[in-house]
Structure formats: C-alpha cells, structure tokens
Short mmCIF file of C-alpha atoms and ligand atoms in Angstrom, two decimals:
data_model
loop_
_atom_site.label_atom_id
_atom_site.label_comp_id
_atom_site.label_asym_id
_atom_site.label_seq_id
_atom_site.Cartn_x
_atom_site.Cartn_y
_atom_site.Cartn_z
CA MET A 1 0.00 0.00 0.00
CA SER A 2 2.99 2.31 0.10
CA LYS A 3 2.60 2.34 -3.67
CA ASP A 4 -0.71 2.93 -5.43
CA ALA A 5 -2.48 -0.40 -5.26
CA THR A 6 -4.45 -1.62 -8.23
CA LEU A 7 -6.26 -4.92 -8.20
CA GLY A 8 -5.58 -5.39 -11.89
CA ASN A 9 -5.90 -9.00 -12.87
CA LYS A 10 -4.65 -10.36 -9.57
CA HIS A 11 -6.80 -13.10 -8.11
CA TYR A 12 -7.30 -11.61 -4.70
CA GLY A 13 -10.15 -12.90 -2.55
CA PRO A 14 -13.25 -10.77 -1.95
CA GLY A 15 -12.17 -9.65 1.52
CA THR A 16 -8.90 -8.36 0.11
CA ARG A 17 -10.62 -6.72 -2.83
CA VAL A 18 -13.01 -4.58 -0.79
CA VAL A 19 -10.14 -3.47 1.45
CA ALA A 20 -7.66 -2.67 -1.33
CA ALA A 21 -9.88 -1.43 -4.19
CA GLY A 22 -9.13 2.10 -5.33
CA ARG A 23 -6.92 3.07 -2.42
CA LYS A 24 -4.08 5.50 -3.08
CA PRO A 25 -2.73 6.57 0.32
CA MET A 26 0.40 8.14 -1.15
CA ASP A 27 -1.80 10.64 -2.99
CA HIS A 28 -2.90 11.83 0.46
CA HIS A 29 0.39 12.11 2.33
CA GLY A 30 0.09 8.48 3.41
CA PHE A 31 -3.22 8.84 5.26
CA VAL A 32 -5.09 5.57 4.93
CA ASN A 33 -8.36 7.16 3.83
CA PRO A 34 -8.82 9.89 1.21
CA PRO A 35 -9.84 13.37 2.39
CA VAL A 36 -13.42 14.57 1.86
CA TYR A 37 -13.34 17.39 -0.69
CA HIS A 38 -16.21 19.80 -0.24
CA GLY A 39 -16.35 22.01 -3.28
CA SER A 40 -18.10 23.64 -6.19
CA THR A 41 -15.54 25.98 -7.77
CA VAL A 42 -12.17 24.58 -8.79
CA LEU A 43 -9.51 27.19 -9.57
CA TYR A 44 -7.25 27.15 -12.63
CA PRO A 45 -3.70 28.46 -12.53
CA ASP A 46 -4.08 30.57 -15.70
CA VAL A 47 -6.12 31.30 -18.81
CA ALA A 48 -4.14 28.85 -20.90
CA THR A 49 -5.12 25.98 -18.59
CA MET A 50 -8.77 27.09 -18.72
CA LYS A 51 -8.56 26.53 -22.49
CA THR A 52 -6.75 23.20 -22.42
CA GLY A 53 -8.64 21.92 -19.34
CA GLN A 54 -7.42 20.21 -16.21
CA LYS A 55 -8.32 17.03 -14.35
CA TYR A 56 -10.95 18.59 -12.06
CA ALA A 57 -13.05 21.38 -13.54
CA TYR A 58 -16.09 21.87 -11.34
CA GLY A 59 -17.60 20.17 -8.30
CA ARG A 60 -20.48 18.65 -10.26
CA ARG A 61 -18.13 17.07 -12.78
CA GLY A 62 -15.90 15.17 -10.37
CA SER A 63 -13.64 15.39 -7.36
CA PRO A 64 -10.96 13.22 -5.75
CA THR A 65 -13.63 12.08 -3.26
CA MET A 66 -15.98 10.89 -6.03
CA GLU A 67 -13.13 9.41 -7.99
CA SER A 68 -11.80 7.29 -5.14
CA LEU A 69 -15.11 5.43 -4.72
CA GLU A 70 -15.75 5.27 -8.47
CA VAL A 71 -12.38 3.66 -9.06
CA ALA A 72 -12.88 1.22 -6.18
CA LEU A 73 -16.27 0.07 -7.48
CA THR A 74 -15.05 -0.16 -11.07
CA GLU A 75 -12.24 -2.45 -9.91
CA LEU A 76 -14.62 -4.58 -7.85
CA GLU A 77 -17.05 -5.00 -10.74
CA GLY A 78 -14.47 -5.43 -13.48
CA GLY A 79 -16.06 -2.54 -15.36
CA ARG A 80 -15.00 0.37 -17.56
CA GLY A 81 -16.32 3.08 -15.24
CA THR A 82 -18.71 3.96 -12.40
CA LYS A 83 -20.93 6.95 -11.69
CA LEU A 84 -22.34 7.88 -8.29
CA VAL A 85 -25.75 9.45 -7.78
CA GLY A 86 -27.93 10.47 -4.84
CA SER A 87 -30.03 7.29 -4.41
CA GLY A 88 -30.57 3.82 -5.76
CA LEU A 89 -33.67 5.00 -7.59
CA ALA A 90 -31.66 7.80 -9.24
CA ALA A 91 -29.17 5.15 -10.40
CA ILE A 92 -32.05 3.18 -11.96
CA ALA A 93 -33.45 6.33 -13.60
CA LEU A 94 -30.00 7.22 -14.98
CA THR A 95 -29.67 3.72 -16.42
CA PHE A 96 -33.00 3.83 -18.25
CA LEU A 97 -32.46 7.37 -19.47
CA SER A 98 -29.04 6.51 -20.87
CA PHE A 99 -30.40 3.98 -23.37
CA VAL A 100 -33.98 4.90 -24.28
CA ARG A 101 -35.02 6.91 -27.33
CA ALA A 102 -38.40 8.32 -28.33
CA ASN A 103 -40.89 5.58 -29.24
CA GLY A 104 -38.66 2.94 -27.72
CA HIS A 105 -39.43 -0.10 -25.63
CA VAL A 106 -37.95 -1.63 -22.50
CA LEU A 107 -38.27 -5.07 -20.91
CA VAL A 108 -38.63 -5.15 -17.13
CA PRO A 109 -39.27 -8.13 -14.83
CA ASP A 110 -42.73 -8.26 -13.29
CA ASN A 111 -41.19 -8.63 -9.81
CA VAL A 112 -39.01 -5.51 -10.15
CA TYR A 113 -38.52 -3.10 -7.22
CA GLN A 114 -41.83 -1.22 -7.25
CA PRO A 115 -40.39 2.33 -7.64
CA SER A 116 -38.55 1.12 -10.79
CA ARG A 117 -41.93 0.12 -12.20
CA HIS A 118 -43.34 3.51 -11.19
CA TYR A 119 -40.54 5.24 -13.15
CA CYS A 120 -41.47 3.26 -16.27
CA GLU A 121 -45.18 3.96 -15.80
CA THR A 122 -44.70 7.73 -15.38
CA VAL A 123 -41.51 9.25 -16.81
CA LEU A 124 -40.86 6.70 -19.57
CA LYS A 125 -44.52 6.48 -20.53
CA ARG A 126 -44.66 10.27 -20.88
CA LEU A 127 -41.71 10.10 -23.28
CA GLY A 128 -43.51 7.58 -25.47
CA ILE A 129 -41.50 4.60 -24.26
CA SER A 130 -43.46 1.44 -23.59
CA THR A 131 -42.63 -1.23 -21.03
CA THR A 132 -43.33 -4.95 -21.19
CA TYR A 133 -43.22 -6.61 -17.77
CA TYR A 134 -41.92 -10.09 -18.33
CA ASP A 135 -42.37 -13.16 -16.16
CA PRO A 136 -39.04 -13.43 -14.30
CA LEU A 137 -39.12 -17.19 -14.91
CA ILE A 138 -39.48 -16.76 -18.68
CA GLY A 139 -35.89 -17.86 -19.47
CA ALA A 140 -35.10 -18.15 -23.19
CA GLY A 141 -38.75 -17.29 -23.95
CA ILE A 142 -37.76 -13.64 -23.49
CA ALA A 143 -36.68 -13.75 -27.16
CA ASP A 144 -40.34 -13.56 -28.19
CA LEU A 145 -40.80 -10.29 -26.28
CA ILE A 146 -37.86 -8.46 -27.84
CA GLN A 147 -39.10 -5.93 -30.38
CA ASP A 148 -37.23 -4.04 -33.09
CA ASN A 149 -37.42 -0.94 -30.88
CA THR A 150 -36.34 -2.66 -27.63
CA GLN A 151 -33.56 -0.51 -26.19
CA LEU A 152 -32.96 -1.94 -22.73
CA LEU A 153 -33.57 -5.21 -20.96
CA PHE A 154 -33.65 -4.77 -17.20
CA LEU A 155 -32.97 -7.56 -14.72
CA GLU A 156 -33.29 -7.79 -10.97
CA ALA A 157 -32.27 -10.98 -9.19
CA PRO A 158 -33.64 -12.31 -7.04
CA GLY A 159 -36.88 -10.34 -7.47
CA SER A 160 -37.87 -7.68 -4.95
CA GLN A 161 -39.88 -9.04 -2.03
CA THR A 162 -40.66 -12.43 -3.57
CA PHE A 163 -37.13 -13.57 -4.46
CA GLU A 164 -37.82 -15.52 -7.67
CA MET A 165 -34.57 -16.39 -9.47
CA PRO A 166 -34.48 -15.70 -13.21
CA ASP A 167 -32.30 -17.71 -15.60
CA ILE A 168 -29.89 -14.84 -16.12
CA GLU A 169 -27.79 -16.71 -18.68
CA ALA A 170 -30.75 -17.56 -20.94
CA ILE A 171 -32.14 -14.02 -20.74
CA VAL A 172 -28.80 -12.33 -21.45
CA THR A 173 -28.09 -14.69 -24.36
CA ALA A 174 -31.43 -13.82 -25.97
CA ALA A 175 -30.87 -10.09 -25.50
CA LYS A 176 -27.35 -10.21 -26.90
CA ALA A 177 -28.56 -12.10 -29.97
CA ARG A 178 -30.64 -9.01 -30.76
CA ASP A 179 -28.01 -6.45 -29.66
CA VAL A 180 -30.14 -5.23 -26.76
CA THR A 181 -28.30 -3.57 -23.85
CA VAL A 182 -28.81 -5.38 -20.52
CA ALA A 183 -28.77 -3.72 -17.09
CA MET A 184 -29.24 -5.39 -13.72
CA ASP A 185 -30.25 -4.16 -10.28
CA ASN A 186 -27.82 -6.26 -8.22
CA THR A 187 -28.49 -4.63 -4.85
CA TRP A 188 -29.36 -7.91 -3.10
CA ALA A 189 -26.21 -9.85 -3.95
CA THR A 190 -23.63 -7.03 -4.06
CA PRO A 191 -20.56 -7.55 -6.26
CA LEU A 192 -19.29 -9.94 -3.59
CA PHE A 193 -21.83 -12.63 -4.47
CA PHE A 194 -22.55 -11.86 -8.13
CA ARG A 195 -20.63 -9.79 -10.68
CA PRO A 196 -23.10 -8.88 -13.44
CA LEU A 197 -20.49 -7.80 -15.99
CA ASP A 198 -18.84 -11.24 -15.83
CA HIS A 199 -22.19 -12.67 -17.01
CA GLY A 200 -22.52 -10.52 -20.14
CA ILE A 201 -24.61 -7.82 -18.47
CA ASP A 202 -23.62 -4.32 -19.61
CA VAL A 203 -24.60 -2.24 -16.59
CA ALA A 204 -24.65 -3.08 -12.86
CA VAL A 205 -26.94 -0.84 -10.81
CA TYR A 206 -27.03 -0.63 -7.01
CA ALA A 207 -28.86 1.01 -4.20
CA GLY A 208 -25.59 1.77 -2.39
CA THR A 209 -27.94 2.88 0.37
CA LYS A 210 -28.18 -0.78 1.35
CA TYR A 211 -25.06 -2.94 1.88
CA LEU A 212 -22.45 -0.54 0.52
CA VAL A 213 -23.25 2.20 3.04
CA GLY A 214 -24.30 -0.56 5.42
CA HIS A 215 -25.19 1.57 8.43
CA SER A 216 -28.54 3.16 7.47
CA ASP A 217 -26.98 6.61 7.54
CA ALA A 218 -26.78 7.73 3.91
CA MET A 219 -28.48 7.46 0.50
CA MET A 220 -26.38 6.41 -2.49
CA GLY A 221 -26.78 5.00 -5.99
CA THR A 222 -24.03 3.54 -8.13
CA VAL A 223 -23.91 2.58 -11.82
CA THR A 224 -20.99 0.59 -13.23
CA ALA A 225 -20.81 -0.04 -16.98
CA ASN A 226 -18.70 -2.18 -19.30
CA ALA A 227 -16.87 -0.63 -22.25
CA ASP A 228 -19.93 -0.87 -24.56
CA ALA A 229 -22.28 0.92 -22.16
CA TRP A 230 -19.91 3.39 -20.55
CA ARG A 231 -20.30 6.34 -22.97
CA PRO A 232 -24.11 6.57 -22.69
CA ILE A 233 -23.96 6.28 -18.88
CA HIS A 234 -21.13 8.79 -18.53
CA ASP A 235 -22.66 11.33 -20.90
CA THR A 236 -26.23 11.09 -19.58
CA TRP A 237 -24.91 11.42 -16.01
CA GLY A 238 -23.01 14.56 -16.97
CA ALA A 239 -25.88 16.08 -18.94
CA SER A 240 -28.36 15.45 -16.12
CA GLY A 241 -26.36 17.05 -13.32
CA LEU A 242 -26.63 14.03 -11.08
CA VAL A 243 -24.28 14.04 -8.10
CA SER A 244 -23.80 12.51 -4.69
CA GLY A 245 -22.52 14.61 -1.78
CA PRO A 246 -18.97 14.16 -0.50
CA ASP A 247 -19.93 13.13 3.03
CA ASP A 248 -22.26 10.42 1.72
CA ILE A 249 -19.53 9.20 -0.62
CA TYR A 250 -17.18 9.03 2.32
CA LEU A 251 -19.69 6.97 4.31
CA ALA A 252 -20.14 4.61 1.37
CA GLN A 253 -16.41 4.19 1.02
CA ARG A 254 -16.08 3.49 4.71
CA GLY A 255 -18.87 0.94 4.42
CA LEU A 256 -17.15 -0.73 1.48
CA ARG A 257 -14.10 -1.66 3.54
CA THR A 258 -16.14 -3.91 5.86
CA MET A 259 -18.68 -5.10 3.30
CA ASP A 260 -17.25 -8.61 2.96
CA ILE A 261 -17.17 -9.37 6.68
CA ARG A 262 -20.65 -7.87 7.19
CA LEU A 263 -22.10 -9.84 4.29
CA GLN A 264 -20.65 -13.09 5.62
CA ARG A 265 -22.49 -12.48 8.88
CA HIS A 266 -25.73 -11.36 7.19
CA MET A 267 -25.61 -14.49 5.01
CA ALA A 268 -24.95 -16.97 7.82
CA SER A 269 -27.53 -15.49 10.21
CA ALA A 270 -30.19 -15.15 7.51
CA LEU A 271 -29.76 -18.79 6.46
CA THR A 272 -29.91 -19.96 10.09
CA ILE A 273 -33.09 -18.00 10.72
CA ALA A 274 -34.66 -18.94 7.38
CA ARG A 275 -34.11 -22.64 8.18
CA TRP A 276 -35.54 -22.18 11.66
CA LEU A 277 -38.61 -20.49 10.18
CA GLU A 278 -39.06 -23.37 7.71
CA GLY A 279 -39.50 -25.69 10.65
CA ARG A 280 -42.20 -23.59 12.32
CA GLY A 281 -45.86 -24.54 12.04
CA GLU A 282 -46.97 -20.91 11.69
CA VAL A 283 -44.90 -20.53 8.51
CA SER A 284 -46.21 -21.80 5.20
CA ARG A 285 -43.12 -21.05 3.04
CA VAL A 286 -39.82 -19.21 3.21
CA LEU A 287 -38.77 -17.33 0.05
CA HIS A 288 -34.97 -17.46 0.02
CA PRO A 289 -33.04 -18.80 -3.00
CA GLY A 290 -30.19 -19.95 -0.73
CA LEU A 291 -32.49 -22.60 0.80
CA GLU A 292 -32.36 -26.05 -0.81
CA SER A 293 -36.18 -26.10 -0.79
CA ASP A 294 -36.48 -22.90 -2.85
CA PRO A 295 -37.61 -23.32 -6.50
CA GLY A 296 -34.81 -20.93 -7.57
CA HIS A 297 -32.08 -22.68 -5.62
CA GLU A 298 -30.38 -24.44 -8.54
CA LEU A 299 -30.17 -21.26 -10.63
CA TRP A 300 -28.95 -19.33 -7.61
CA LYS A 301 -26.27 -21.94 -6.98
CA ARG A 302 -25.16 -21.86 -10.61
CA ASP A 303 -24.69 -18.10 -10.71
CA PHE A 304 -24.24 -16.70 -7.19
CA SER A 305 -21.49 -17.32 -4.65
CA GLY A 306 -23.52 -16.23 -1.61
CA SER A 307 -26.76 -14.79 -0.29
CA SER A 308 -27.46 -11.70 1.75
CA GLY A 309 -29.61 -10.91 4.76
CA LEU A 310 -32.92 -10.21 3.01
CA PHE A 311 -35.67 -12.77 2.46
CA SER A 312 -39.43 -13.22 2.85
CA LEU A 313 -41.86 -15.67 4.34
CA ILE A 314 -45.51 -16.54 3.87
CA LEU A 315 -47.44 -17.24 7.06
CA LYS A 316 -50.32 -19.68 7.33
CA PRO A 317 -53.68 -17.91 6.85
CA GLY A 318 -54.55 -15.49 9.65
CA PRO A 319 -56.15 -12.10 10.32
CA GLN A 320 -54.36 -8.77 9.91
CA GLU A 321 -54.62 -8.20 13.69
CA ALA A 322 -52.45 -11.27 14.18
CA VAL A 323 -49.84 -9.84 11.77
CA ALA A 324 -49.83 -6.64 13.83
CA ALA A 325 -49.56 -8.62 17.06
CA LEU A 326 -46.52 -10.41 15.67
CA LEU A 327 -44.75 -7.31 14.32
CA ASP A 328 -45.72 -4.54 16.73
CA ASN A 329 -43.96 -5.96 19.76
CA LEU A 330 -40.75 -7.22 18.23
CA GLU A 331 -37.85 -6.01 20.34
CA LEU A 332 -34.94 -6.27 17.92
CA PHE A 333 -36.60 -6.01 14.49
CA GLY A 334 -37.52 -2.46 13.53
CA LEU A 335 -40.52 -1.77 11.30
CA GLY A 336 -39.22 0.24 8.40
CA TYR A 337 -38.37 0.39 4.72
CA SER A 338 -34.98 0.00 3.16
CA TRP A 339 -32.48 -2.59 4.46
CA GLY A 340 -28.79 -3.40 4.30
CA GLY A 341 -27.83 -1.69 7.54
CA TYR A 342 -26.43 -3.43 10.60
CA GLU A 343 -29.86 -3.77 12.17
CA SER A 344 -32.73 -6.17 11.63
CA LEU A 345 -35.98 -5.01 10.03
CA ALA A 346 -39.40 -6.44 9.25
CA ILE A 347 -42.23 -5.30 6.97
CA PRO A 348 -45.54 -6.80 5.91
CA PHE A 349 -45.95 -6.62 2.12
CA ASP A 350 -48.47 -7.28 -0.59
CA CYS A 351 -47.33 -6.89 -4.17
CA SER A 352 -50.46 -8.47 -5.68
CA SER A 353 -51.98 -5.11 -6.68
CA TYR A 354 -49.25 -3.98 -9.07
CA ARG A 355 -48.01 -7.17 -10.71
CA SER A 356 -49.35 -7.31 -14.24
CA THR A 357 -47.94 -10.40 -15.99
CA THR A 358 -47.62 -12.82 -13.10
CA LYS A 359 -49.86 -13.39 -10.11
CA PHE A 360 -48.78 -13.19 -6.51
CA GLU A 361 -51.41 -15.06 -4.52
CA PRO A 362 -49.88 -16.05 -1.20
CA GLU A 363 -51.82 -18.48 0.97
CA GLY A 364 -51.33 -16.20 3.99
CA PRO A 365 -49.85 -12.83 5.01
CA ALA A 366 -46.39 -12.09 3.59
CA LEU A 367 -43.50 -10.64 5.61
CA ARG A 368 -40.05 -9.49 4.51
CA LEU A 369 -37.17 -9.70 6.99
CA HIS A 370 -33.75 -8.11 6.93
CA ILE A 371 -31.42 -10.06 9.19
CA GLY A 372 -28.91 -7.69 10.74
CA LEU A 373 -25.68 -8.25 12.63
CA GLU A 374 -27.24 -9.06 16.03
CA ASP A 375 -26.70 -12.51 17.53
CA PRO A 376 -28.95 -14.88 15.56
CA ASP A 377 -30.15 -16.65 18.75
CA ASP A 378 -31.52 -13.35 20.05
CA LEU A 379 -33.27 -12.71 16.74
CA ILE A 380 -34.79 -16.19 16.80
CA ALA A 381 -36.07 -15.64 20.35
CA ASP A 382 -37.62 -12.34 19.24
CA LEU A 383 -39.34 -14.02 16.28
CA GLU A 384 -40.45 -16.96 18.43
CA ALA A 385 -42.22 -14.61 20.84
CA GLY A 386 -43.76 -12.89 17.82
CA LEU A 387 -45.08 -16.18 16.45
CA ASP A 388 -46.56 -16.93 19.89
CA ARG A 389 -48.42 -13.60 19.72
CA TRP A 390 -49.51 -14.46 16.14
CA ARG A 391 -51.17 -17.69 17.33
CA GLU A 392 -52.74 -16.05 20.37
CA ALA A 393 -54.28 -13.43 18.03
CA GLY A 394 -55.81 -16.12 15.83
CA GLY A 395 -53.01 -16.72 13.31
CA GLY A 396 -52.80 -20.20 11.81
CA SER A 397 -50.24 -22.84 12.68
C1 PLP B 1 -33.89 0.14 -1.96
C2 PLP B 1 -33.78 -0.36 -3.35
C3 PLP B 1 -33.62 0.51 -4.42
C4 PLP B 1 -33.68 2.01 -4.25
O1 PLP B 1 -32.67 2.54 -3.47
P1 PLP B 1 -32.84 3.97 -2.77
O2 PLP B 1 -31.46 4.32 -2.39
O3 PLP B 1 -33.78 3.75 -1.62
O4 PLP B 1 -33.42 4.89 -3.79
C5 PLP B 1 -33.45 -0.03 -5.68
N1 PLP B 1 -33.46 -1.36 -5.88
C6 PLP B 1 -33.61 -2.23 -4.88
C7 PLP B 1 -33.61 -3.69 -5.16
C8 PLP B 1 -33.79 -1.77 -3.58
O5 PLP B 1 -33.98 -2.64 -2.59
#
C-alpha cells in the first residue's frame, strides 16, 4: 500500500478486494483514507489551462472524493467506469435514461422493485417509451418479447420481495442475440456474491444505500458499466447534473471496507433463521433462494457465490390483527423500509396489486425480513415470541 495499489488481474479474494480497491494513500500524504473534498468551484492556474482543461473542472463534474469510490467500485465489478448518484432510484433512472429513445421499448421483470416500475409507468410512458413486464421465470422465452425498438432489458435478481430467481444466462443470451443492452439491479447480492459484468450484463446498478453504506446513515446510488455501455452512462450522467454529496460518498467508502465481513455475517444469520422459520408450524413457506427447498435454488447456486440478509416468508392464513400482534412488539426487528444496515428489520408486504404479468397469490400474510448483525439466537427468540403472539391473536399454525 505504500505504492498505489491496483487490483488489476490479480486473483485476490473478496475480503482483500473490498479493502484494497481504489486506495491511493500516497496521494494523500500516506493517510489511509482519502480526504473529503467539499467544493463547487475549482480554480485554474491561468487562462491557458482554462482553455486546455485540467483534471478537475467543477464540483459537479468530479472530485478526488468521487473518484476514489468510483475507481474502487469499477475495480470490484471489473467494469469500464462507475458513476455515483444520490439514491438507488436515481441510479435506476439514470440507467433507463441513458439507453432509451423516443418511441422505444424496454423489458422489465414483473417482480421488479416497485419504484422502478413507477418510473417506467410515469416518466418513460410520458416520453412515449413502452414497457413490457416479463415473467421473471421466462428464461429463453424472453426472445419472443424483444421488439425491433427494444432498447434496454432490465434484470433484478432475485426479485424484490418475492425472491424468484431468473435464468440470467438464458435471458442475457437472448438479449445479446438481438443487440439489446442489458442492465441489472444487483443490490441484493452485491458484487461480492454476483458480478453482473462477468455474465454478459452491460450495466450493474445498485442502491448503495443498502449494503455498501451498510449503516442506514446515507443514501447512495451507483452505476458501473462495461466498455460498450460506458459512454451513454457517462454522458447522460453529466448532462443530467446528477451528483452525490462528498460526506455520503465518504460513508459509502467506509462501508465498502467492511462489506465482505458484514455480508458473511448477514448471510450466515439469515440462512440460520430462514431454516428455523421453515421448521415452524406458523410458517407456510420461506422465500430465500439460498435454501435447498427454494424453486430458484439451482439457478442461484449456478450463478451466485452467496446470499445476503434479506428474504421473505408466507405465514399460514390469519387475520391482519395477528400480523400486527406479531410485528408490533418485536424487540430487535424495527418496522421500516430499506435494508442493508447493521440492524434487523421487518415489513408486511403485498405486491399483488401492481403485478401485471404474473400473479402473486400467497396463501397467507407475507412478511419481509432483513437479518442484521445481532446474535442470531436473540433474533430467533424475538421471532419466536412474535409467532406466539400471532397464534394467540388467531393466526394459523
Ligand atoms: C432500496 C432499493 C432501491 C432504491 O434505493 P434507494 O437508495 O432507496 O433509492 C433499488 N433497488 C432495490 C432492489 C432496492 O432494494
């Protein structure tokens, strides 16, 4: 590290990669972490340099703070470049906007993160761009949905809330045969457990808000592109004035350094708790592709090297009051949106109203859990007491 480290083609393990990626201590007098540059105006030494240009021109266009995280993520993903924006949703919006044209068409999985669907139904629709929501389990059948004006195929795996696993290989192969750009929301797996660009995907999109930041204290979106997709992403980012603030970038970079060790813990605890839930009479099904019983398990095992802390479960039939009795008095699980921080969270969900191609008809109430870094035995005890309250309030078992 006394010289500028670059991961290059070295086969370092994931723990080493998140620690070493993008670090250049000797650029900062040897300090381990880069300084946080707050700035709009960047001064030039003279008129001649204003004409020829210099590395940093204006706060919106880039800074050493932005660059250090961009370089780190580009190395981790094996990409051509990365852009940072203010939220995961902004990263998704940037990705769509970079590839669509008037009267175009995009393909989006029916189980996509709901705000991504909302973006297609509002902004893209207004621009004359139509969306087909495909069955995430369509596989090679996606070829039949590709139109002459299809400009982007969007993937999310596993699907938001319901965790279906698409056949990424079959879908990407069909898209590539028609020269369609492919982007993937890979927030769940992080580049530690799945590297989209290694699988022929052109653009990897993340809500950095989740595991990258990792402490529920900042919003962040990141977009990493391969060489084919880099120009459109870079230019649309620049034209749109999308930025992320230096303090949030610093928090994301700090989160990155511990992401491997945190993810190992999230994975192990989530699998332990998911298996425990599978054995409970109150639980009808657990939706987690890392479980051997999950319909997506084989595809997950083929493509992913790990699983994170987020999964769902379907309870046996029961009244809404019983769901509230379960959730309201949990001691360690907070009730709140987002996930990826160090703490455990729970939400009830129902995505049946906005799916359009596939049906979500659970046999009982659906819950999504984020398993945090607490001791898993304590989390199990908390859930066990919750399931007791569920039964007492009339929930099935
Ligand atoms: C949370 C989330 C987003 C959006 O991220 P924000 O930073 O909240 O805008 C996008 N995709 C997935 C899968 C998410 O879970």
